[in-house]
Short mmCIF file of C-alpha atoms and ligand atoms in Angstrom, two decimals:
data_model
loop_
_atom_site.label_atom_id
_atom_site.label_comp_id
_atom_site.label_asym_id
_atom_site.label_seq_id
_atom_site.Cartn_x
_atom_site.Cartn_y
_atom_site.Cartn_z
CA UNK A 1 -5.61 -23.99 0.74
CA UNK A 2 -6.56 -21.52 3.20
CA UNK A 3 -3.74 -19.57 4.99
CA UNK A 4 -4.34 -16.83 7.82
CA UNK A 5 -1.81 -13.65 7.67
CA UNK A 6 -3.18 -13.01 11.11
CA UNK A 7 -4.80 -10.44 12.85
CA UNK A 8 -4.87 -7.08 14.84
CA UNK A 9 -6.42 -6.03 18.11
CA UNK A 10 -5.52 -2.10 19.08
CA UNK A 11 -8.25 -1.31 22.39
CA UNK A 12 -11.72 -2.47 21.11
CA UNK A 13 -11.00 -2.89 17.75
CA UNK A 14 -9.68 -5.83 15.55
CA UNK A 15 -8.61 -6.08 11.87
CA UNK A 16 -8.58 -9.54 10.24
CA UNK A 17 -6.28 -9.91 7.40
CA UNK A 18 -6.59 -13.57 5.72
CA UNK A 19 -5.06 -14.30 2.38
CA UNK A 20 -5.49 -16.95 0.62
CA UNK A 21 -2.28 -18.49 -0.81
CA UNK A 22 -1.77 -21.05 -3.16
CA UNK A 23 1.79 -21.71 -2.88
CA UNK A 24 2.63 -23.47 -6.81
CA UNK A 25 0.11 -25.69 -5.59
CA UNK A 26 -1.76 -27.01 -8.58
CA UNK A 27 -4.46 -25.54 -9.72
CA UNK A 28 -8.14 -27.21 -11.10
CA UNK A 29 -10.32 -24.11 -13.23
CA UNK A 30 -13.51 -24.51 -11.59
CA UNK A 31 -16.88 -22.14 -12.25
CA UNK A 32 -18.61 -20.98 -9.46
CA UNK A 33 -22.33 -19.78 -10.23
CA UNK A 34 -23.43 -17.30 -6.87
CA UNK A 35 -27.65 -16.90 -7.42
CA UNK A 36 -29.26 -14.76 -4.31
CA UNK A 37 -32.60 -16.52 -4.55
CA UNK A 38 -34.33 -15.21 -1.47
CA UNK A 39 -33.30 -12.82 1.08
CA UNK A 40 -31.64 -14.88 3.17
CA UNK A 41 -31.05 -17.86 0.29
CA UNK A 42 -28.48 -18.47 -2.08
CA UNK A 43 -27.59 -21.08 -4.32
CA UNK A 44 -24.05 -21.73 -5.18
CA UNK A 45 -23.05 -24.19 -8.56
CA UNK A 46 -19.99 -25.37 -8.63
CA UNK A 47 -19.00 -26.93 -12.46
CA UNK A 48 -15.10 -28.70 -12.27
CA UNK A 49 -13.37 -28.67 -15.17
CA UNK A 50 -12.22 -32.69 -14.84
CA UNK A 51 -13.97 -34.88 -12.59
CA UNK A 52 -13.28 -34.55 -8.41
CA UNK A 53 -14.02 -36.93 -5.78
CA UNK A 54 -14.16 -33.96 -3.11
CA UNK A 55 -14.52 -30.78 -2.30
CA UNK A 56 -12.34 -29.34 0.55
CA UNK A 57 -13.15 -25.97 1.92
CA UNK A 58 -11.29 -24.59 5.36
CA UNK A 59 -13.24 -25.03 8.21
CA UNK A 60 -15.31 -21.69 9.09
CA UNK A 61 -16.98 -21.92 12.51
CA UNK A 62 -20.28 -23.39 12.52
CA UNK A 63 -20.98 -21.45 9.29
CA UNK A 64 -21.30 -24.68 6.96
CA UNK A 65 -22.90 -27.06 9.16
CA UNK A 66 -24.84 -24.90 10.42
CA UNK A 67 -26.23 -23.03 6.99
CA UNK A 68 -25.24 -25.51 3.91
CA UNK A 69 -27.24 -27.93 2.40
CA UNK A 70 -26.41 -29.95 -0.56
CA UNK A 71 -28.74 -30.24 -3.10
CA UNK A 72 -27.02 -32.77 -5.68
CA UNK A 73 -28.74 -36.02 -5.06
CA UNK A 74 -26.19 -38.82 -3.48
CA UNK A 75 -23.65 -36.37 -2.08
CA UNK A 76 -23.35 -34.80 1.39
CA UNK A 77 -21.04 -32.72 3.72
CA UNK A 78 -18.46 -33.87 6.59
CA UNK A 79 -16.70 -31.32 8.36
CA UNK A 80 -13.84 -32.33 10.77
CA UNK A 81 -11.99 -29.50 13.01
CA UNK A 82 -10.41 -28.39 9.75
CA UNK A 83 -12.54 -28.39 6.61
CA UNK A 84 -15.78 -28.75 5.59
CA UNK A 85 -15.35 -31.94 2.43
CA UNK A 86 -18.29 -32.23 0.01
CA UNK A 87 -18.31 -35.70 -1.65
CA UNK A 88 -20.32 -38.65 -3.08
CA UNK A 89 -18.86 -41.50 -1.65
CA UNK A 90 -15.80 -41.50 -3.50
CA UNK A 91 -17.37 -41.44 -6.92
CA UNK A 92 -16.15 -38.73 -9.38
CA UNK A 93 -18.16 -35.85 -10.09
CA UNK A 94 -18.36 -32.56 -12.27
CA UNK A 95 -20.50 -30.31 -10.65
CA UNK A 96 -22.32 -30.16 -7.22
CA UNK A 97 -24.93 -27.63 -5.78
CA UNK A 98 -25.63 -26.34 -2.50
CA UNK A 99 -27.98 -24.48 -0.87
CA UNK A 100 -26.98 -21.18 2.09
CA UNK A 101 -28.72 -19.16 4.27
CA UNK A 102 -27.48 -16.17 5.76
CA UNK A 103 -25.00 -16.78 8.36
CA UNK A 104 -25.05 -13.85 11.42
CA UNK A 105 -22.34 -15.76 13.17
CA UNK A 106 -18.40 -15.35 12.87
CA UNK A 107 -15.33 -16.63 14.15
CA UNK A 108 -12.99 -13.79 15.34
CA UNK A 109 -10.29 -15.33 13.09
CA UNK A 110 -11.95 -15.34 10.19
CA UNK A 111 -13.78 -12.92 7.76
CA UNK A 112 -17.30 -12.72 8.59
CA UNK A 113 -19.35 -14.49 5.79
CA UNK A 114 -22.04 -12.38 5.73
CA UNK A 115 -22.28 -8.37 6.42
CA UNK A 116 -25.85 -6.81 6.09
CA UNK A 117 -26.29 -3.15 5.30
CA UNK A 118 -29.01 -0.73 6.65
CA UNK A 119 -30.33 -0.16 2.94
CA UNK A 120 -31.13 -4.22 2.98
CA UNK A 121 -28.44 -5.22 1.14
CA UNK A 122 -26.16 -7.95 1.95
CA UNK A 123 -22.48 -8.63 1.62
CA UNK A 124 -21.34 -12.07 0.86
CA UNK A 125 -17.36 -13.06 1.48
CA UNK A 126 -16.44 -15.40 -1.63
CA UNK A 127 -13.59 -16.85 -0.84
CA UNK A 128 -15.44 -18.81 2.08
CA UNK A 129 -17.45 -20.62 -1.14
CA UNK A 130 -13.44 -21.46 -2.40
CA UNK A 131 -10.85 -24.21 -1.53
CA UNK A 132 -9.44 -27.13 -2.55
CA UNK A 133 -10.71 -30.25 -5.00
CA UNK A 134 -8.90 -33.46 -4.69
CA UNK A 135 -8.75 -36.19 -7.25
CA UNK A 136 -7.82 -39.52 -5.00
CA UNK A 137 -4.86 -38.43 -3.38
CA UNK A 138 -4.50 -35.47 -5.02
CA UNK A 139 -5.46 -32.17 -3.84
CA UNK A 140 -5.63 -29.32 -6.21
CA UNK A 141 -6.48 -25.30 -5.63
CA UNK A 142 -9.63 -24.57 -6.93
CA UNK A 143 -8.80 -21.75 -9.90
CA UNK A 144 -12.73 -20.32 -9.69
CA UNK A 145 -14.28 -18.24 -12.19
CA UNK A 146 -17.30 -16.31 -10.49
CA UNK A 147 -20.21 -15.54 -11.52
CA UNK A 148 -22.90 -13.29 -9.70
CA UNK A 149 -26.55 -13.61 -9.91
CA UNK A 150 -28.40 -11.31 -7.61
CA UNK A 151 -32.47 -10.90 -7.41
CA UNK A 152 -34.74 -8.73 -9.86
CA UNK A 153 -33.80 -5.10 -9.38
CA UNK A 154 -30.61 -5.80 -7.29
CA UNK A 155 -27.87 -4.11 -7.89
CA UNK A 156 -24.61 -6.77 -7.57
CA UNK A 157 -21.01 -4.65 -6.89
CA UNK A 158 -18.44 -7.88 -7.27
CA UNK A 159 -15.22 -7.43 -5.92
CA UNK A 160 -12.16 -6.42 -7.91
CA UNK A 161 -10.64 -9.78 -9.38
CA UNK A 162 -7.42 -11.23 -7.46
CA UNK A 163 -4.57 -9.51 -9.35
CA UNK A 164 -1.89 -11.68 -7.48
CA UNK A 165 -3.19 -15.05 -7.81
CA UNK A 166 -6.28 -15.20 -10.65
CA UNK A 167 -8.88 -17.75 -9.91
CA UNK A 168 -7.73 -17.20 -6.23
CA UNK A 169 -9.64 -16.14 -3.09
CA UNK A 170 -12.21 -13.03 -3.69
CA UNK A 171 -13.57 -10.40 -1.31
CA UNK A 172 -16.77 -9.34 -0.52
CA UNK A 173 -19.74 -9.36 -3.06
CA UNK A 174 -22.72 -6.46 -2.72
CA UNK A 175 -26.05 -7.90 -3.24
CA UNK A 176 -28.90 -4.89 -2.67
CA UNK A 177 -30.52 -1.39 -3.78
CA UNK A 178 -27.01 0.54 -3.74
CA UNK A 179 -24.44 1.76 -5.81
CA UNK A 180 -20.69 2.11 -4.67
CA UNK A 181 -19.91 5.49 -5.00
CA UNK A 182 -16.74 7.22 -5.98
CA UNK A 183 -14.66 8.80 -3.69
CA UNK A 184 -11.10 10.11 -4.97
CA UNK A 185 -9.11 6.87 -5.80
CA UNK A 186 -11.08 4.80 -4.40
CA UNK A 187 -14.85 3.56 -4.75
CA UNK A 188 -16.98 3.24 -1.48
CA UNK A 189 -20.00 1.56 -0.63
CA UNK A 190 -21.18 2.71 2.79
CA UNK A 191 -23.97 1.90 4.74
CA UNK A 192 -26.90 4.47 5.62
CA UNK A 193 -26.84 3.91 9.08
CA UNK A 194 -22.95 4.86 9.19
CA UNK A 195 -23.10 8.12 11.68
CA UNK A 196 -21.61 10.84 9.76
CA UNK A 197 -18.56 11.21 12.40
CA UNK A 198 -17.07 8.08 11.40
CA UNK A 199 -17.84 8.25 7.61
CA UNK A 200 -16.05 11.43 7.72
CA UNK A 201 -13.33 9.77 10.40
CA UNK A 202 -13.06 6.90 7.39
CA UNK A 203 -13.25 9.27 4.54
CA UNK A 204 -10.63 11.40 5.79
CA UNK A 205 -8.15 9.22 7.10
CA UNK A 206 -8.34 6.86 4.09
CA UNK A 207 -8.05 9.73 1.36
CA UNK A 208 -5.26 11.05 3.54
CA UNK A 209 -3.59 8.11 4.29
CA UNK A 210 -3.49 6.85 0.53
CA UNK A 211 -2.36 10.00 -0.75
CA UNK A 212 0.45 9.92 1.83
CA UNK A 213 1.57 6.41 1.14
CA UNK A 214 1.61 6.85 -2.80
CA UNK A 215 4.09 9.72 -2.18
CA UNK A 216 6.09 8.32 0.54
CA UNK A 217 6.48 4.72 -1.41
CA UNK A 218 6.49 6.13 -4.80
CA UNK A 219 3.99 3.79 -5.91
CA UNK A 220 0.36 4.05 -7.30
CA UNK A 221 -1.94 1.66 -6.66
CA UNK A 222 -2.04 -1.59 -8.44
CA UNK A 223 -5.80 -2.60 -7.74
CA UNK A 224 -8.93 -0.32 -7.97
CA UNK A 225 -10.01 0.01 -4.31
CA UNK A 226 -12.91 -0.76 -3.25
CA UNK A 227 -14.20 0.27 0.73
CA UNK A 228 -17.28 -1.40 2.36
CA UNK A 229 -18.58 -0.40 4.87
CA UNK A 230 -21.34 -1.97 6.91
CA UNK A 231 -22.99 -1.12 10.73
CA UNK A 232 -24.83 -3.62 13.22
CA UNK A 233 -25.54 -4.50 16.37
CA UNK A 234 -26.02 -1.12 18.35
CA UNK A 235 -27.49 -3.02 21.36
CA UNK A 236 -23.90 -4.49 21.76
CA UNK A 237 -21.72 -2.79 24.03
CA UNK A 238 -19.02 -1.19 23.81
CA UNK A 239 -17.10 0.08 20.13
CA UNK A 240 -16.23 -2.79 17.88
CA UNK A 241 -14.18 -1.75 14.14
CA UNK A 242 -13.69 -4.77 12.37
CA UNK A 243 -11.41 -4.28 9.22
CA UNK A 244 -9.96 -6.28 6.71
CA UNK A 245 -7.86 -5.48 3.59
CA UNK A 246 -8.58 -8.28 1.36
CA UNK A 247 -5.09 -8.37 -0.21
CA UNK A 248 -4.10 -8.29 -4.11
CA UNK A 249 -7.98 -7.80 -4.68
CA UNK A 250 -8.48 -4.05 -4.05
CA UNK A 251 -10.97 -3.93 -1.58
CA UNK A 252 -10.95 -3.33 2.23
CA UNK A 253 -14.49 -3.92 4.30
CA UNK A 254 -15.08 -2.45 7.83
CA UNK A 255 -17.64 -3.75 9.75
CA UNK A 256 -18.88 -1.22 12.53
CA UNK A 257 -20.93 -2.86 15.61
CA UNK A 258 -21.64 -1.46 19.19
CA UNK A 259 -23.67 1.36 21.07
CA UNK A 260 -20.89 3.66 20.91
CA UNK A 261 -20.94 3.87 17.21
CA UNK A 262 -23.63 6.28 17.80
CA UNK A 263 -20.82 8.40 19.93
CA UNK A 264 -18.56 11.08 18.42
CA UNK A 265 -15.25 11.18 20.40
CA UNK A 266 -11.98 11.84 19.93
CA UNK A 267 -10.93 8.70 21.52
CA UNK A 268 -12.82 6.94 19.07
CA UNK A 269 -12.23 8.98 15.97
CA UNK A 270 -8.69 7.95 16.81
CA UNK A 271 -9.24 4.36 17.07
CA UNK A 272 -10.72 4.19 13.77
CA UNK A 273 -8.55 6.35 12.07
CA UNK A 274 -5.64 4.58 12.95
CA UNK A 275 -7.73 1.31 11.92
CA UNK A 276 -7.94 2.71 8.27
CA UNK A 277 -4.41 3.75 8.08
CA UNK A 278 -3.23 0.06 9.36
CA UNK A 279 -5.64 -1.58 6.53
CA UNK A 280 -4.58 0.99 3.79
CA UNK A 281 -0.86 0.29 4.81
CA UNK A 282 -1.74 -3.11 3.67
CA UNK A 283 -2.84 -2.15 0.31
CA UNK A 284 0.44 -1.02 0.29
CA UNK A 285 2.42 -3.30 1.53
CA UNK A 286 0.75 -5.51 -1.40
CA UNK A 287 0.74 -2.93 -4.32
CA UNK A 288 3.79 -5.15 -5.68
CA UNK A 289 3.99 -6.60 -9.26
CA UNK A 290 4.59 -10.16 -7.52
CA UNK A 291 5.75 -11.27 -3.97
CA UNK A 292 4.21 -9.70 -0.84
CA UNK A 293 3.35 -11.34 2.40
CA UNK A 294 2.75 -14.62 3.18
CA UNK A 295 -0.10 -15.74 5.39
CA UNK A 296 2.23 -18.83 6.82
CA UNK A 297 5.68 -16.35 7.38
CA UNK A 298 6.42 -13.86 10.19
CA UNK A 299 2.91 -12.04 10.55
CA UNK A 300 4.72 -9.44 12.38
CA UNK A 301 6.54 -8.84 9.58
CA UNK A 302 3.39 -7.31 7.59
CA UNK A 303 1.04 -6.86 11.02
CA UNK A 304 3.92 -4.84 12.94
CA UNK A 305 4.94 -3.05 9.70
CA UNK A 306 1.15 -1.91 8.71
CA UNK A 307 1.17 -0.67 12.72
CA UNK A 308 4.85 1.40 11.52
CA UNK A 309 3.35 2.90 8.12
CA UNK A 310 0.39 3.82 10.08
CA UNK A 311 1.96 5.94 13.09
CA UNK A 312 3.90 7.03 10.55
CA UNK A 313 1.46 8.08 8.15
CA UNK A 314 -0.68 9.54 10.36
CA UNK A 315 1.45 11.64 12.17
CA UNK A 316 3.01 13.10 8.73
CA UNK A 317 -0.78 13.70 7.82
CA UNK A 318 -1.46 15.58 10.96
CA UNK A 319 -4.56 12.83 11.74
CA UNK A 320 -2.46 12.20 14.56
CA UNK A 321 -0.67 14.76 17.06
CA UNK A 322 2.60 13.59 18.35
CA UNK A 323 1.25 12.91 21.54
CA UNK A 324 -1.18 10.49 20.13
CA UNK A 325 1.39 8.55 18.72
CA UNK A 326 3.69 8.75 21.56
CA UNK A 327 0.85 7.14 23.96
CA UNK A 328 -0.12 4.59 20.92
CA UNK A 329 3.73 3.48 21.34
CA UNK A 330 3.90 3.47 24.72
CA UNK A 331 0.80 1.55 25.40
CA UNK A 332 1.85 -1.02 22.57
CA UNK A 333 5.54 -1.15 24.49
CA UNK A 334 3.64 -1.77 27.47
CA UNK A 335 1.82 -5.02 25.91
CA UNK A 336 4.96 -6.31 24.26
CA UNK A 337 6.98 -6.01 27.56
CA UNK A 338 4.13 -8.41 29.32
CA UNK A 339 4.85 -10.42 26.36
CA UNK A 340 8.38 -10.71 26.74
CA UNK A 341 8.98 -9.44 23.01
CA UNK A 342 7.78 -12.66 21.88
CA UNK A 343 5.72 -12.82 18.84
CA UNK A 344 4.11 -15.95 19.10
CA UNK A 345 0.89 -14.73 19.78
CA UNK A 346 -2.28 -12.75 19.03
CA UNK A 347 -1.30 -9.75 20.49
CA UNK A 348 2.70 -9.97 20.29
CA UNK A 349 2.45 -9.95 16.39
CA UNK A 350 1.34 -6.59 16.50
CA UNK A 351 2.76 -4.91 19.81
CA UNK A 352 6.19 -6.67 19.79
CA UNK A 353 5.52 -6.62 15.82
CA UNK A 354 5.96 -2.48 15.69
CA UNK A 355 8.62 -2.63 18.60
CA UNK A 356 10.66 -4.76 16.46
CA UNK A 357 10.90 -2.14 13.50
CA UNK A 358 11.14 0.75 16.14
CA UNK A 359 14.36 -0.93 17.50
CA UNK A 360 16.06 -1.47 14.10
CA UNK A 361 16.76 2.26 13.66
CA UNK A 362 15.68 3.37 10.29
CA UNK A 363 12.95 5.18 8.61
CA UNK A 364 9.94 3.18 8.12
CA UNK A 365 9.32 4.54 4.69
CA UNK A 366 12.75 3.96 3.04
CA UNK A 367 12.36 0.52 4.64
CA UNK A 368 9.57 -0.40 3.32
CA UNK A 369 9.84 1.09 -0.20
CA UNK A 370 13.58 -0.94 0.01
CA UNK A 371 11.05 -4.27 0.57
CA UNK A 372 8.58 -3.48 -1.98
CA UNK A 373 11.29 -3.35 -4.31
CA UNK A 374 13.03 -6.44 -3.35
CA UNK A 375 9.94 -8.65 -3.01
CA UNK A 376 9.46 -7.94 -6.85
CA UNK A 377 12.69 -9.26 -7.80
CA UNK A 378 11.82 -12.56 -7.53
CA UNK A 379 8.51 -12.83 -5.78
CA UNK A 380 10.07 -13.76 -2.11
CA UNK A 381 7.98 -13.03 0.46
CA UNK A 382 8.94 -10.22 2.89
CA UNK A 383 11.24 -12.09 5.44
CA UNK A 384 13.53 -11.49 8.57
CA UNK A 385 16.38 -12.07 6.31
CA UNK A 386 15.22 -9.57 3.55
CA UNK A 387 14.82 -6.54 6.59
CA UNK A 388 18.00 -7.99 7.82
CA UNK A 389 20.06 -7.57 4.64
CA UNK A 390 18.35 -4.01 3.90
CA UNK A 391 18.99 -2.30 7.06
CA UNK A 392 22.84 -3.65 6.94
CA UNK A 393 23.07 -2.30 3.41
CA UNK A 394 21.65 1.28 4.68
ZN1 ZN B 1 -3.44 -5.99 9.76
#
């Protein structure tokens, strides 16, 4: 089952943070064969390891009507507001095929499915290919083993496996002529077309930022890391910096669109540094033996507290002056205050989401390394009541 931890929107930019949570649901092993057969074709095989009489996969836009077609003779797709179900009239089945082209859409609430690189490689998001079986009545996770096939000569980068739920949701998958590079910690696969001011805005901040947090919360990092990072769509207007930490699997992708890509400001540099700070407090936020966020519970909690780690972090890095926070705060206070504190929606999760930690009058890193630490005790998600009982015990 598919569950959204929400997103962020900070002037022109947005960062989509799904996870993917099973809950103790039960699980079904399932192996998932990914061939790139033509540019813009792929075959996916799915082989269950008991018999299913569906496959349910969260509704994505337009993405699989528009660009799946099942090849297994006798079965076919239905997609309702929800979720896309694959079935064969109720009979049981053990494996089923389909057939995808390249999908250029997206819905601004979901990952993007498909990321294309100047060097003509392509990005595929896996856990859109992942769901739920059901048996009858019965619905069961999908627990997928993936396997990568990519064309003659193609290099295939798969994402780092899902340390915090195995068989769960995976990130992005590399299909072209690169190589991911390393880069400090981390490992980074960058587009050619990326103008140098923000791979050095990205580079800089990130290596900064993870350095910082490692210190500050006295904890390495759990996952190999893995940064994408893909540009389109210059004749859009405007700056557009989608990001996404694709939690408990090491990786974070950015996807860079607009004419002012192409412009080096400071206003800009500053959007997408704090961008890669928010994402890389994420990383953090997950780099926890068990527990964490969940997609379901308080996104403020996680959104509003990656928006705290960042100021934070950034300003302790000198990335940011204290200006430059001061007018991040203010204009966030601003939004909240329209809001009336609520954070019931889009924007309130992250605005109202930092106010909230602002007003309870402790550091943000002794916070947060208090919640790391008490997620892991039993695997309870951060909550209201777990902030609640730390800051009284401070
Ligand atoms: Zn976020």
């Amino acid at each position: 089952m598919q569950r959204f931890l929400g997103l962020c929107a900070a002037f022109l930019m947005l960062c989509v943070s799904p996870l993917v949570h099973a809950e103790e649901q039960p699980g079904l092993a399932v192996a998932v064969d990914v061939h790139h057969v033509a540019k813009d074709l792929w075959r996916v095989d799915y082989r269950f390891a008991q018999p299913v009489t569906a496959v349910k996969l969260h509704s994505i836009g337009k993405f699989r009507q528009q660009e799946w077609k099942v090849l297994t003779p006798g079965m076919r797709m239905t997609s309702d507001p929800d979720s896309d179900v694959i079935a064969s009239k109720g009979k049981p089945f053990k494996t089923a095929s389909v057939q995808i082209r390249t999908f250029d859409g997206w819905s601004p609430k979901e990952y993007v499915s498909f990321n294309r690189f100047g060097d003509g490689g392509t990005s595929v998001y896996l856990g859109h290919l992942q769901g739920d079986v059901e048996q009858g009545k019965k619905t069961l996770a999908m627990r997928t083993d993936i396997k990568l096939f990519g064309l003659a000569q193609e290099n295939v980068i798969a994402p780092p496996a899902n340390r915090l739920e195995p068989g769960g949701a995976r990130g992005y998958a590399y299909f072209g002529p690169s190589q991911a590079v390393p880069a400090g910690a981390v490992k980074i696969l960058i587009d050619p077309r990326t103008p140098q001011w923000l791979r050095e805005t990205i580079l800089d901040a990130g290596a900064k930022t993870a350095s910082y947090y490692e210190k500050a919360y006295q904890r390495d990092l759990k996952d190999e890391l893995l940064i994408m990072v893909s540009v389109d769509n210059f004749e859009s207007s405007g700056f557009s910096m989608k990001g996404g930490a694709i939690l408990g699997q090491g990786q974070v992708s950015y996807r860079l669109e607009g004419k002012q890509v192409l412009l080096d400001h400071p206003k800009l540099r500053a959007i997408a540094a704090l961008n890669v700070a928010h994402e890389m407090a994420h990383v953090w936020q997950m780099a926890v033996a068990q527990g964490g966020m969940r997609g379901d519970q308080d996104p403020w909690i996680h959104e509003g507290g990656a928006e705290a780690m960042a100021l934070d972090a950034l300003l302790q890095t000198g990335v940011y002056s204290e200006e430059l926070v001061k007018a991040y705060r203010a204009k966030q206070a601003a939004t909240c205050e329209k809001l009336g504190g609520a954070v019931d929606t889009y924007d309130g999760i992250y605005a109202c989401g930092l106010m909230r930690f602002d007003k309870l009058g402790v550091g943000i890193v002794p916070l947060w390394r208090s919640m790391m630490l008490a997620t892991e005790v039993k695997g309870d998600p951060y909550s209201q009541q777990m902030i609640d009982a730390i800051v009284s015990a401070m």
